[in-house]
Tab-separated table of C-alpha atoms in Angstrom:
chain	number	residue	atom	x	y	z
A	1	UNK	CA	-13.431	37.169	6.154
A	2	UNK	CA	-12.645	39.987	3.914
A	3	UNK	CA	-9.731	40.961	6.658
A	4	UNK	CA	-8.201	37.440	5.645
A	5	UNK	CA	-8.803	37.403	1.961
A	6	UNK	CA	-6.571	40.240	1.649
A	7	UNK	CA	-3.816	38.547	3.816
A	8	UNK	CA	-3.720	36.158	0.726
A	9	UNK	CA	-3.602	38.624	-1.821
A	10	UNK	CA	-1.094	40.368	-0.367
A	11	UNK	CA	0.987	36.920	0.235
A	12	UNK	CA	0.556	37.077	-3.333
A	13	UNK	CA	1.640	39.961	-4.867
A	14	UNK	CA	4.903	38.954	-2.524
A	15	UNK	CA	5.263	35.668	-4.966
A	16	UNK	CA	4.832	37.738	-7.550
A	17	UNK	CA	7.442	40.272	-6.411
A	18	UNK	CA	10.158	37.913	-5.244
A	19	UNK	CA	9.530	34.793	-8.085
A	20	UNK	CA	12.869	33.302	-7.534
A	21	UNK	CA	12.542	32.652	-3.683
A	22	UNK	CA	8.955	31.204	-4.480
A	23	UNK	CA	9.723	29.190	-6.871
A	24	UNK	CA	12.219	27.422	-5.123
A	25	UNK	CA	10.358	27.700	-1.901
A	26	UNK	CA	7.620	26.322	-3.586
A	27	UNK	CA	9.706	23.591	-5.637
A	28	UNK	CA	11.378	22.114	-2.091
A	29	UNK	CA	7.815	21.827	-0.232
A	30	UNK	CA	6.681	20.080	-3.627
A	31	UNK	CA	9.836	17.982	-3.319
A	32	UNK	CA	8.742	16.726	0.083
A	33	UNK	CA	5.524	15.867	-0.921
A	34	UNK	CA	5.992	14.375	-3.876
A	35	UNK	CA	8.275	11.827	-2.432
A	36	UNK	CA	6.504	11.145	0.909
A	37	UNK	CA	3.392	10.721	-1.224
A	38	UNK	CA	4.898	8.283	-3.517
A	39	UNK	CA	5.913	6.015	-0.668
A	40	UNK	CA	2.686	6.563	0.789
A	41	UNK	CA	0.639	5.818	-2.151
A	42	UNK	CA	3.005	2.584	-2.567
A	43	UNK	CA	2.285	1.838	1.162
A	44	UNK	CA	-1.495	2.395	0.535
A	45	UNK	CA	-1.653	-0.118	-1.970
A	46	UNK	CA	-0.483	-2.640	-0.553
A	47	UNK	CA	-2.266	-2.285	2.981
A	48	UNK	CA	-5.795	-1.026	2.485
A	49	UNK	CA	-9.023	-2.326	1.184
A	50	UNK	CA	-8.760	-2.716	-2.560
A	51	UNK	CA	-10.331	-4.784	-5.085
A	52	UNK	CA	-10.682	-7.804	-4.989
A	53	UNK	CA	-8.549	-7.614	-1.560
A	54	UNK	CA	-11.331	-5.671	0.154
A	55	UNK	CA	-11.470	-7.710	3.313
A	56	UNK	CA	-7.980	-6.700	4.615
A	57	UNK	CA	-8.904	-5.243	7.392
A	58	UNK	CA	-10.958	-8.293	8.942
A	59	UNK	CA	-8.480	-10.950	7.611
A	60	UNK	CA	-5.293	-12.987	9.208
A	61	UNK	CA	-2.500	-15.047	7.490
A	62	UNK	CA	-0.763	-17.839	7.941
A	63	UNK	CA	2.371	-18.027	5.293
A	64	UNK	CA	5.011	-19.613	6.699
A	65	UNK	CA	5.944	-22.331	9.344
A	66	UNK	CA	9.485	-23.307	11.073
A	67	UNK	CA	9.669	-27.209	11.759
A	68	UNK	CA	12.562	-29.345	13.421
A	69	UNK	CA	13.133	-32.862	14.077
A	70	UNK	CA	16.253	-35.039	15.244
A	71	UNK	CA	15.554	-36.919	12.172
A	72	UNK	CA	15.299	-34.041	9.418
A	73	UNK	CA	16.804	-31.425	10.757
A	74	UNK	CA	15.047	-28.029	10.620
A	75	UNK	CA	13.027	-26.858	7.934
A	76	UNK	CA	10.873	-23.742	6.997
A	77	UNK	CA	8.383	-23.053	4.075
A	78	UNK	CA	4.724	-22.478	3.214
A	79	UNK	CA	2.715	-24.680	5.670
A	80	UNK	CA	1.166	-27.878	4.372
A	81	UNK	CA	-2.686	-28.981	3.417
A	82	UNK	CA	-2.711	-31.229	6.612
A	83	UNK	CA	-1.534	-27.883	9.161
A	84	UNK	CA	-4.283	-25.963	7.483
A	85	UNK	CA	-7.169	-28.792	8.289
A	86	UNK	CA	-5.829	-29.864	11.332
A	87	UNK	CA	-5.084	-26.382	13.014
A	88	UNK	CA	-7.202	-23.643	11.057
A	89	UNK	CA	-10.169	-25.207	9.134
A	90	UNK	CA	-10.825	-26.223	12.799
A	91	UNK	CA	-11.785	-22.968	14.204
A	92	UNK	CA	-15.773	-22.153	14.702
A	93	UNK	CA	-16.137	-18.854	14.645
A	94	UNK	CA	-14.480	-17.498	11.591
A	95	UNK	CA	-16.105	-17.026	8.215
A	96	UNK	CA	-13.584	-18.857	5.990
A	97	UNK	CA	-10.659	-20.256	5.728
A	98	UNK	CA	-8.698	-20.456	2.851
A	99	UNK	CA	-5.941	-22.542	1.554
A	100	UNK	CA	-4.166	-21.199	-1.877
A	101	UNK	CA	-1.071	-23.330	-3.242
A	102	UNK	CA	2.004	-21.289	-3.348
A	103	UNK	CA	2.909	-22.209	-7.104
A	104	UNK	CA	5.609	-21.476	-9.420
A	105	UNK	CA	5.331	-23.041	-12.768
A	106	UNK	CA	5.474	-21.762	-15.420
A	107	UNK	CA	1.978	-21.626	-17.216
A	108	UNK	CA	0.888	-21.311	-20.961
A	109	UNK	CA	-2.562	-21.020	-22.744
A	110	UNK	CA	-3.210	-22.179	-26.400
A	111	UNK	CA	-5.761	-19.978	-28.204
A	112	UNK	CA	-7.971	-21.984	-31.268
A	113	UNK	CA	-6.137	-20.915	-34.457
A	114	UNK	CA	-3.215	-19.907	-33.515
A	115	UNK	CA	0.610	-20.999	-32.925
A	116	UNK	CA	1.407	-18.548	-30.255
A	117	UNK	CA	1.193	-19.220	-26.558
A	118	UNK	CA	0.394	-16.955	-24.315
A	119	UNK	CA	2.232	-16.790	-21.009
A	120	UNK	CA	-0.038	-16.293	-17.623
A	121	UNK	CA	-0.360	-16.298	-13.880
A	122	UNK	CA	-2.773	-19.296	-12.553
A	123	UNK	CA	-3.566	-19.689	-8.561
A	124	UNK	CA	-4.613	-23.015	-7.352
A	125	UNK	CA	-7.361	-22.048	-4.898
A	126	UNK	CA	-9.930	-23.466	-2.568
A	127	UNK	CA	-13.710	-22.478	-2.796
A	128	UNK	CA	-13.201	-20.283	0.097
A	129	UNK	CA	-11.193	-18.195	-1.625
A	130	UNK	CA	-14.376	-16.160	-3.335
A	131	UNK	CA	-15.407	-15.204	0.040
A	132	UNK	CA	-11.907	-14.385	1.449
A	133	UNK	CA	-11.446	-12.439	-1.755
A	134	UNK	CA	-14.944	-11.494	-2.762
A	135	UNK	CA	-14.492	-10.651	-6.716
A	136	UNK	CA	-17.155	-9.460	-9.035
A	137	UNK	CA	-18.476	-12.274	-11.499
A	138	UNK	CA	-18.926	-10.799	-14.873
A	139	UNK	CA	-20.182	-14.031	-16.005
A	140	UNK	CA	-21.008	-17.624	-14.492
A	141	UNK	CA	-19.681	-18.422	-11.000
A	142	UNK	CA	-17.047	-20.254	-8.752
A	143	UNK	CA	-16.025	-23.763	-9.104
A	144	UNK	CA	-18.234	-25.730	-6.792
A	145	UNK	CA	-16.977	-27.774	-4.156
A	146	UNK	CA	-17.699	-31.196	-5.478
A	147	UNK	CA	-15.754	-29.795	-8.233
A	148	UNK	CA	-12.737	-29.328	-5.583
A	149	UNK	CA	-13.292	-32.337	-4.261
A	150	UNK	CA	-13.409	-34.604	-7.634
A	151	UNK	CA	-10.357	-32.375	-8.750
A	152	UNK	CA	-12.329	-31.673	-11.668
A	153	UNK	CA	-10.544	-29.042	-14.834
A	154	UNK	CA	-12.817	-25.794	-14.092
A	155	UNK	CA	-11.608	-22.345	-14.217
A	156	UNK	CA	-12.066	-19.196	-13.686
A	157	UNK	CA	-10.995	-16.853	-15.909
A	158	UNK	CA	-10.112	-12.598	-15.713
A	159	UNK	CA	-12.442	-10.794	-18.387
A	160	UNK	CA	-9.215	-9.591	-19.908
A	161	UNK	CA	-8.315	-13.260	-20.593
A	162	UNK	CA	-11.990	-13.641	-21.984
A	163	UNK	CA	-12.008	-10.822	-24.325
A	164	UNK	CA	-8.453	-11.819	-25.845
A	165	UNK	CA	-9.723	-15.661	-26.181
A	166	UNK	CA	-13.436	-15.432	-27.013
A	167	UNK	CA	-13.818	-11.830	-28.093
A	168	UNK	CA	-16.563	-11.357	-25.143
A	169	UNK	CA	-17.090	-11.282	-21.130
A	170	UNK	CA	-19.597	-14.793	-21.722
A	171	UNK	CA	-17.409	-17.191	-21.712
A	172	UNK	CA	-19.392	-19.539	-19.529
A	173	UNK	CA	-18.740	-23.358	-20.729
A	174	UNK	CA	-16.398	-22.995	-23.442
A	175	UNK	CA	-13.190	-24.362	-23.071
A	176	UNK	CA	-9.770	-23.102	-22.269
A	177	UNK	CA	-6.537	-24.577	-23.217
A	178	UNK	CA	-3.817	-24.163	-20.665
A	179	UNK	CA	-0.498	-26.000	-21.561
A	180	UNK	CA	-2.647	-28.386	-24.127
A	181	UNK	CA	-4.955	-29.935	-21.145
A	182	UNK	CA	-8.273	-28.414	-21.437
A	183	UNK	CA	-10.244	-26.774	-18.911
A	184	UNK	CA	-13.603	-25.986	-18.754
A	185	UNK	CA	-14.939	-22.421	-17.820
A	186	UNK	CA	-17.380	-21.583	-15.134
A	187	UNK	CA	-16.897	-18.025	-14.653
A	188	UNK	CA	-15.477	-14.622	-15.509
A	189	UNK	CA	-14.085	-12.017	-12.850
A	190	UNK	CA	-13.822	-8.779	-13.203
A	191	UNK	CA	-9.791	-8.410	-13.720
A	192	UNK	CA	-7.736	-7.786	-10.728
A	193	UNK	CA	-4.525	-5.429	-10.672
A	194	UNK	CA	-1.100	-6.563	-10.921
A	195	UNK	CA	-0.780	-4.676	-7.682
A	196	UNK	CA	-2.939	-7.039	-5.559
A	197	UNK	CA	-0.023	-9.673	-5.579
A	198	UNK	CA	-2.120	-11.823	-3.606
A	199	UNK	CA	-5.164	-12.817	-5.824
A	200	UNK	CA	-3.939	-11.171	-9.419
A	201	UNK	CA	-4.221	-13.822	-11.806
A	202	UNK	CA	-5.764	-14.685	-15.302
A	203	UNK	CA	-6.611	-18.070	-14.196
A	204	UNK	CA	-7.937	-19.312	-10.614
A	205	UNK	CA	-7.923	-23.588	-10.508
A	206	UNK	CA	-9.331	-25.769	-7.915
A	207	UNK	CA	-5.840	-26.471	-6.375
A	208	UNK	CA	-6.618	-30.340	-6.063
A	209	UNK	CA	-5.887	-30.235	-9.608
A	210	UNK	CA	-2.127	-29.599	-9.616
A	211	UNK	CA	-0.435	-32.684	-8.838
A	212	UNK	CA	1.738	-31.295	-5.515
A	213	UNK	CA	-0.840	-29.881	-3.761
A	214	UNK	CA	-0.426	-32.511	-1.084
A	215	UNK	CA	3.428	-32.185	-1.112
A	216	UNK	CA	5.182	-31.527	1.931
A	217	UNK	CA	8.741	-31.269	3.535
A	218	UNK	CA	7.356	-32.590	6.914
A	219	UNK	CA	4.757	-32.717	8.967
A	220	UNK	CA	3.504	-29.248	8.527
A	221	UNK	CA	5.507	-27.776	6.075
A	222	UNK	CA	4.604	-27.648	2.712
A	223	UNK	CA	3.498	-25.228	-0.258
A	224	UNK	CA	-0.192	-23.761	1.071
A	225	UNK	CA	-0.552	-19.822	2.296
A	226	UNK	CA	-3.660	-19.743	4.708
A	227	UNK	CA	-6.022	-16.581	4.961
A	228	UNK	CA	-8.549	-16.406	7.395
A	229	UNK	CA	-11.936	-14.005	7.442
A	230	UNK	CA	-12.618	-12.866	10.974
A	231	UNK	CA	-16.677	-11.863	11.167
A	232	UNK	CA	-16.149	-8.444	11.471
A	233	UNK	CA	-12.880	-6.386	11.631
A	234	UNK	CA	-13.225	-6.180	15.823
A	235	UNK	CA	-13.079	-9.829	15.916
A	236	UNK	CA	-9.330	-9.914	14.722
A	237	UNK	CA	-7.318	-10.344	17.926
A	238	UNK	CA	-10.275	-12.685	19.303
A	239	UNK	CA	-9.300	-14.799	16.019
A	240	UNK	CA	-6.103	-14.477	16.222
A	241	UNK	CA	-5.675	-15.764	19.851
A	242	UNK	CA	-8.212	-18.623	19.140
A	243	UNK	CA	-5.707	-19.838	16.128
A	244	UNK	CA	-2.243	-19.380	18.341
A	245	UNK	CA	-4.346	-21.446	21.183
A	246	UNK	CA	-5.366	-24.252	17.967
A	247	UNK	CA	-1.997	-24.368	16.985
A	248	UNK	CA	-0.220	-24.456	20.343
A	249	UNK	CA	-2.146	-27.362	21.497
A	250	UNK	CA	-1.925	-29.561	18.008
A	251	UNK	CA	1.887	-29.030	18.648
A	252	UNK	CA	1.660	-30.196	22.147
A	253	UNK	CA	0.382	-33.679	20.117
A	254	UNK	CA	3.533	-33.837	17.966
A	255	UNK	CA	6.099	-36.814	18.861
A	256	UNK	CA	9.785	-35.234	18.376
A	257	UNK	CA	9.383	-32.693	16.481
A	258	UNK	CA	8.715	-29.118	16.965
A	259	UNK	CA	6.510	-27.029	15.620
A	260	UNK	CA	6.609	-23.021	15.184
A	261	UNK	CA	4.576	-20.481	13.217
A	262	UNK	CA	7.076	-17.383	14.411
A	263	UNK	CA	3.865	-15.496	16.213
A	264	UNK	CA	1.501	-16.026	12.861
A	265	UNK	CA	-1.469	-15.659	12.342
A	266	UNK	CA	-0.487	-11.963	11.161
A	267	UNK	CA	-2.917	-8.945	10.354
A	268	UNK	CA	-2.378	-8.248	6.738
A	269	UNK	CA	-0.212	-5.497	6.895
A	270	UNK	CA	2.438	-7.058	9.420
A	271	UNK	CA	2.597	-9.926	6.625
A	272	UNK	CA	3.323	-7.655	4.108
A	273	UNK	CA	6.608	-7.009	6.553
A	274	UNK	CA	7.705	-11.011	6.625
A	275	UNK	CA	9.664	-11.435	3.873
A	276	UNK	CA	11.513	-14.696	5.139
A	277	UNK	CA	9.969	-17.927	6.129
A	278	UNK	CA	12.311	-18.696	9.723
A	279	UNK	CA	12.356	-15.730	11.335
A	280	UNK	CA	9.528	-13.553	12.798
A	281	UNK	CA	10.167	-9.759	12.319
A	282	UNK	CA	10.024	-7.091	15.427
A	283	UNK	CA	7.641	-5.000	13.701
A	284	UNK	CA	7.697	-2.401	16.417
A	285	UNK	CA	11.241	-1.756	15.153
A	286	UNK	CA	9.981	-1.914	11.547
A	287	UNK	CA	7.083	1.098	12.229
A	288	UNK	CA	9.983	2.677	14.008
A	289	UNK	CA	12.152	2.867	10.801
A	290	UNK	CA	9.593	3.756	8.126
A	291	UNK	CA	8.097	6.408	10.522
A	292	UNK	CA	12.134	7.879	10.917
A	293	UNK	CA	12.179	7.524	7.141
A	294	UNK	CA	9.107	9.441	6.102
A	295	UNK	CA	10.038	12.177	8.891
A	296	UNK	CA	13.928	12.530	7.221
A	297	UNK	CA	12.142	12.988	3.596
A	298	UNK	CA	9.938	15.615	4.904
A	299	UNK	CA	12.828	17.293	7.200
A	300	UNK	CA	15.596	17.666	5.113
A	301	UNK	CA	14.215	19.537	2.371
A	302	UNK	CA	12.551	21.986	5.038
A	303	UNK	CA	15.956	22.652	7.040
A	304	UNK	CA	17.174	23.482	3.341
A	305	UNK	CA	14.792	25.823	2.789
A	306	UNK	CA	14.744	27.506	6.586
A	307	UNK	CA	18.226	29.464	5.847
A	308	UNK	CA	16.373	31.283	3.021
A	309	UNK	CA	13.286	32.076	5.053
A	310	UNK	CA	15.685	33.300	7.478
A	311	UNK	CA	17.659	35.415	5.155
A	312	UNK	CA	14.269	36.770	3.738
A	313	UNK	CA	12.969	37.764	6.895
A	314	UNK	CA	16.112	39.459	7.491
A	315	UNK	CA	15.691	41.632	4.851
A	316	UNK	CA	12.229	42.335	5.530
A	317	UNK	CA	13.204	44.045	8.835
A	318	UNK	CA	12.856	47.278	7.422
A	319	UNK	CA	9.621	46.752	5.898
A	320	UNK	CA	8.349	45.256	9.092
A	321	UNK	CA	9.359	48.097	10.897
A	322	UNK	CA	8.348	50.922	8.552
A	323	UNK	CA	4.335	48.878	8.940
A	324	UNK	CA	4.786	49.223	12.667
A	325	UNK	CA	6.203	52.829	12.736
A	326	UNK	CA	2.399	53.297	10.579
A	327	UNK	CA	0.697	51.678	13.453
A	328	UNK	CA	0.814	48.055	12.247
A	329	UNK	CA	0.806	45.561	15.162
A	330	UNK	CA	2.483	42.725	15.960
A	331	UNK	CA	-0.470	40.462	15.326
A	332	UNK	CA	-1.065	41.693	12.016
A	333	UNK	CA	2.202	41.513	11.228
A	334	UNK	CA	2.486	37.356	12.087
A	335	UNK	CA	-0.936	36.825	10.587
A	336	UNK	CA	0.485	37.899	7.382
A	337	UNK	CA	3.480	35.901	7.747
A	338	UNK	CA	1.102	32.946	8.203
A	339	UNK	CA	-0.371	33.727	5.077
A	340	UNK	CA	2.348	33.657	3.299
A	341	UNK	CA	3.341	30.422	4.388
A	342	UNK	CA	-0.244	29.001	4.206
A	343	UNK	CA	-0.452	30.154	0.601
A	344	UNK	CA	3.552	28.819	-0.513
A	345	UNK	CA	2.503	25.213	1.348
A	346	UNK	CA	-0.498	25.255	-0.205
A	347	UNK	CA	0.826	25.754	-4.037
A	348	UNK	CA	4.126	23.236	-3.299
A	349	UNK	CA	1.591	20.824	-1.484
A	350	UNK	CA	-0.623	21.036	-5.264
A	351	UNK	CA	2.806	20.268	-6.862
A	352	UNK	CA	4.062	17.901	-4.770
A	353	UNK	CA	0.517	15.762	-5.360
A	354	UNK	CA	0.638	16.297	-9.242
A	355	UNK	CA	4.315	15.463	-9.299
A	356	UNK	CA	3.513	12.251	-6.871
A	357	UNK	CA	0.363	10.986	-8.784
A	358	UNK	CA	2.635	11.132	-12.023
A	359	UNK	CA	5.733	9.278	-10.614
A	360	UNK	CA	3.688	6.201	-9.332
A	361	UNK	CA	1.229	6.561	-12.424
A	362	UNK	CA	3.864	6.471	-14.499
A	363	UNK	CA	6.339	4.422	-12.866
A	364	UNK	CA	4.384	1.613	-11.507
A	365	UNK	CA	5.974	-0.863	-13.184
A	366	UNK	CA	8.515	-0.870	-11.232
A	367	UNK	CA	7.675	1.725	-8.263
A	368	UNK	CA	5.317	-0.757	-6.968
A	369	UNK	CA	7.693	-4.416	-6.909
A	370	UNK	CA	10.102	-1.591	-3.798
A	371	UNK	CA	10.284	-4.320	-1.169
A	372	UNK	CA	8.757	-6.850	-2.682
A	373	UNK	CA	9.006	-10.247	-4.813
A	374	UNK	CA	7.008	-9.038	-7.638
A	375	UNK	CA	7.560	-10.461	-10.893
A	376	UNK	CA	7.809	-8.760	-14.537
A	377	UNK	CA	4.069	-8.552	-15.484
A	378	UNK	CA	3.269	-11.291	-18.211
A	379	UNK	CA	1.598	-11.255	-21.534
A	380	UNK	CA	-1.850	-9.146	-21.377
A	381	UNK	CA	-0.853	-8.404	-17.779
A	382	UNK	CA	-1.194	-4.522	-16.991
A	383	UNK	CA	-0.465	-2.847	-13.369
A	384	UNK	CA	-3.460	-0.957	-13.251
A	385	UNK	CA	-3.776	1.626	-10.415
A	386	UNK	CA	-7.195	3.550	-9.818
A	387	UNK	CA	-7.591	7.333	-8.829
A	388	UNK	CA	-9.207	5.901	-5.256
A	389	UNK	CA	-5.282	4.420	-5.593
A	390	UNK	CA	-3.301	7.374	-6.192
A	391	UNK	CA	-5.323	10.124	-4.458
A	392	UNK	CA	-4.851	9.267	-0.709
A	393	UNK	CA	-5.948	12.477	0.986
A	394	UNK	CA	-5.348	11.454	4.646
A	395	UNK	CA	-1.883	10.991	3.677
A	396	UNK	CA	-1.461	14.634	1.923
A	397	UNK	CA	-3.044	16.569	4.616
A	398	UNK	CA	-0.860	15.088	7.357
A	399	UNK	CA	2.540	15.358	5.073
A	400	UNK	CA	0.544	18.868	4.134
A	401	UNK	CA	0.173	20.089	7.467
A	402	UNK	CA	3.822	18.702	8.638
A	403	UNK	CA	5.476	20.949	5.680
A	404	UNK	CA	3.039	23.696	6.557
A	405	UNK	CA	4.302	23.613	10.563
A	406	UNK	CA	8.118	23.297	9.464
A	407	UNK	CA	7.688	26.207	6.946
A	408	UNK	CA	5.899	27.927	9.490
A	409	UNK	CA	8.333	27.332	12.610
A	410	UNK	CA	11.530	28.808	9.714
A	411	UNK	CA	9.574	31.712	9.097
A	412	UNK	CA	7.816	33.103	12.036
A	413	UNK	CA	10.876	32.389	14.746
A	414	UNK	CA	13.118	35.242	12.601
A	415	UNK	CA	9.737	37.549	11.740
A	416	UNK	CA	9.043	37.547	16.092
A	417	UNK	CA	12.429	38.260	16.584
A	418	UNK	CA	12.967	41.045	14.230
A	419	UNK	CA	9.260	41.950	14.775
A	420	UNK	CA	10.429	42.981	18.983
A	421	UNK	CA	13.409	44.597	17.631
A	422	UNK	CA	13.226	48.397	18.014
A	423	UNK	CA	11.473	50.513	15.291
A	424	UNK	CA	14.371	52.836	14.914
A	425	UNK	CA	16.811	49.966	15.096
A	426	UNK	CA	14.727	48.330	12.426
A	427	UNK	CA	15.029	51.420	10.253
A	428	UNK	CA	18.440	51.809	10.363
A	429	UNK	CA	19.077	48.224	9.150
A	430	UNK	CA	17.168	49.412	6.169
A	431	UNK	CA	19.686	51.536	5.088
């Protein structure tokens, strides 16, 4: 151990010495891994299991449908109330099923005492949407179903909402204006980020409340996003193939017209890749294309940086050979090469995850909408990212270890050869 700790110090005293070449060195490994991590943290976001969306990994959507007709034509959109109860809310062995209205009006509240409105995001959900989405109630509880049912003016409100209206969390049974019709409120959630596009909001409605939540463009197309909660995160595929079979065969019972779902239901993070409603991505080609991307990021800055290892190395020749003409061996001579490179990865790979953790801190506003339909935040709306959020370690050790192997491979290829290269050879190039 002792042998190895002074590897590192001298690996050190060689930053020291040479503080141009490590700084650089050090500032294009940060480089990579600042903007790998970035993406990754972006990517992380929006496919693992965060609050309130902390059932990713054992749920399935259904966003989108394809219809045609010789009468209509063909058509494609959210899928309707009716596809949702004939097709999904039919399946036995799933734990929900969930039916939220995609909506897009424009929504206002009117605090008591005042003359401003406040502008803010409302989703029109189903009871099943607690348990798809499992949020923590700060106060109160969901809507109930004969609420749902009687279409009844019950909310549920973020606590950030609460504190700005009511000045506390216990807002249970007061009342909530939202565009002058007044709602009544039966709970407070704990507030969900901006970032979690598919349950942030500052109010959640019973969707039988908004007049169109029974409009549709045919049979099966409509406004409704589907999300359904497999038992466990195993049961997926099993789901999954028990929905395309429910589907297939309510199809086979359509008169002229044909049905198509473009291979839905999808695991959460190949819906996160559909960004249009008629066509059905190859998402093979899509893991293909972000894995090329992530790989170019990481390789570019290296190949930069391997024409100054190799120009250092040749000018350590004579140093390397003056070690070996004092009985240094070849071993010892790559081990401390390793070193070196272990320690510059190391202190780029600490910059790189500062730098990274800054740039999506900083710029989430708008880092986090790359690829997707996100909106401006609206009033009292704040994209809110956690340090579970920005500090993805599996990420950084593989981008960590990937620098660490290119850096390695530039640096140890020209030590070998000059390391074979005879001692009084070696000398000689010294002077």
């Amino acid at each position: 151990m002792r042998k190895y700790f002074q590897y590192f110090r001298q690996a050190w005293n060689i930053i020291r010495q040479e503080r141009l070449f490590s700084c650089i060195y050090i500032a294009g490994t940060g480089l990579s891994i600042t903007v790998v991590m970035a993406l990754s943290i972006v990517f992380y976001i929006k496919l693992a299991d965060i609050y309130p969306e902390t059932n990713r990994d054992r749920m399935l959507v259904v966003k989108s449908a394809k219809e045609k007709s010789e009468k209509d034509g063909e058509s494609s959109a959210g899928v309707s109330l009716a596809f949702v109860e004939n097709c999904l809310q039919t399946l036995e062995s799933v734990e929900a099923v969930s039916a939220v209205l995609r909506n897009s009006d424009k929504s206002y509240v009117q605090p008591d005492g005042s003359k401003d409105q406040w502008r803010v995001t409302v989703k029109y959900v189903d009871t099943n949407f607690w348990t798809v989405f499992p949020f923590r109630f700060m106060d109160g509880r969901p809507f109930t179903e004969a609420d749902m049912q009687s279409g009844i003016r019950t909310a549920v409100i973020a606590e950030s909402l609460a504190r700005r209206l009511f000045g506390t969390t216990e807002a249970t049974g007061r009342t909530v204006s939202m565009n002058f019709i007044p709602f009544r409120v039966c709970g407070v959630v704990r507030d969900a980020s901006f970032v979690t596009e598919r349950t942030y909001a500052q109010l959640w409605i019973p969707y039988t409340v908004h007049p169109d939540h029974k409009e549709s463009f045919g049979l099966n197309i409509g406004m409704m996003s589907a999300y359904i909660l497999a038992p466990s995160a195993g049961s997926v595929e099993r789901i999954r193939r028990e929905a395309v079979d429910h589907i297939n065969r309510y199809a086979q019972t359509l008169d002229g017209v044909e049905l198509s779902v473009m291979g839905q239901p999808d695991r959460h993070w190949q819906t996160i890749f559909r960004f249009w409603s008629n066509v059905e991505p190859d998402f093979g080609r899509v893991l293909w294309q972000y894995g090329m991307v992530f790989f170019i990021l990481l390789l570019v800055p290296a190949v930069s940086l391997s024409g100054m290892t190799d120009s250092r190395m040749e000018r350590r020749t004579g140093e390397m050979a003056v070690r070996r003409a004092f009985g240094a061996r070849r071993r010892t001579l790559m081990t401390q090469i390793i070193a070196e490179n272990l320690l510059f990865t190391l202190l780029g790979g600490a910059v790189g995850l500062i730098a990274s953790c800054l740039l999506v801190f900083f710029g989430r506003s708008w880092i986090m909408s790359i690829g997707e339909s996100f909106t401006t935040p609206l009033h009292g709306a704040e994209v809110t990212l956690s340090p579970g959020m920005l500090l993805n370690w599996t990420v950084f050790g593989i981008a960590l270890a990937i620098c660490f192997a290119l850096n390695l491979l530039s640096a140890l290829i020209p030590a070998w050869r000059n390391s074979r290269k005879n001692i009084v050879y070696s000398l000689n190039a010294k002077q």
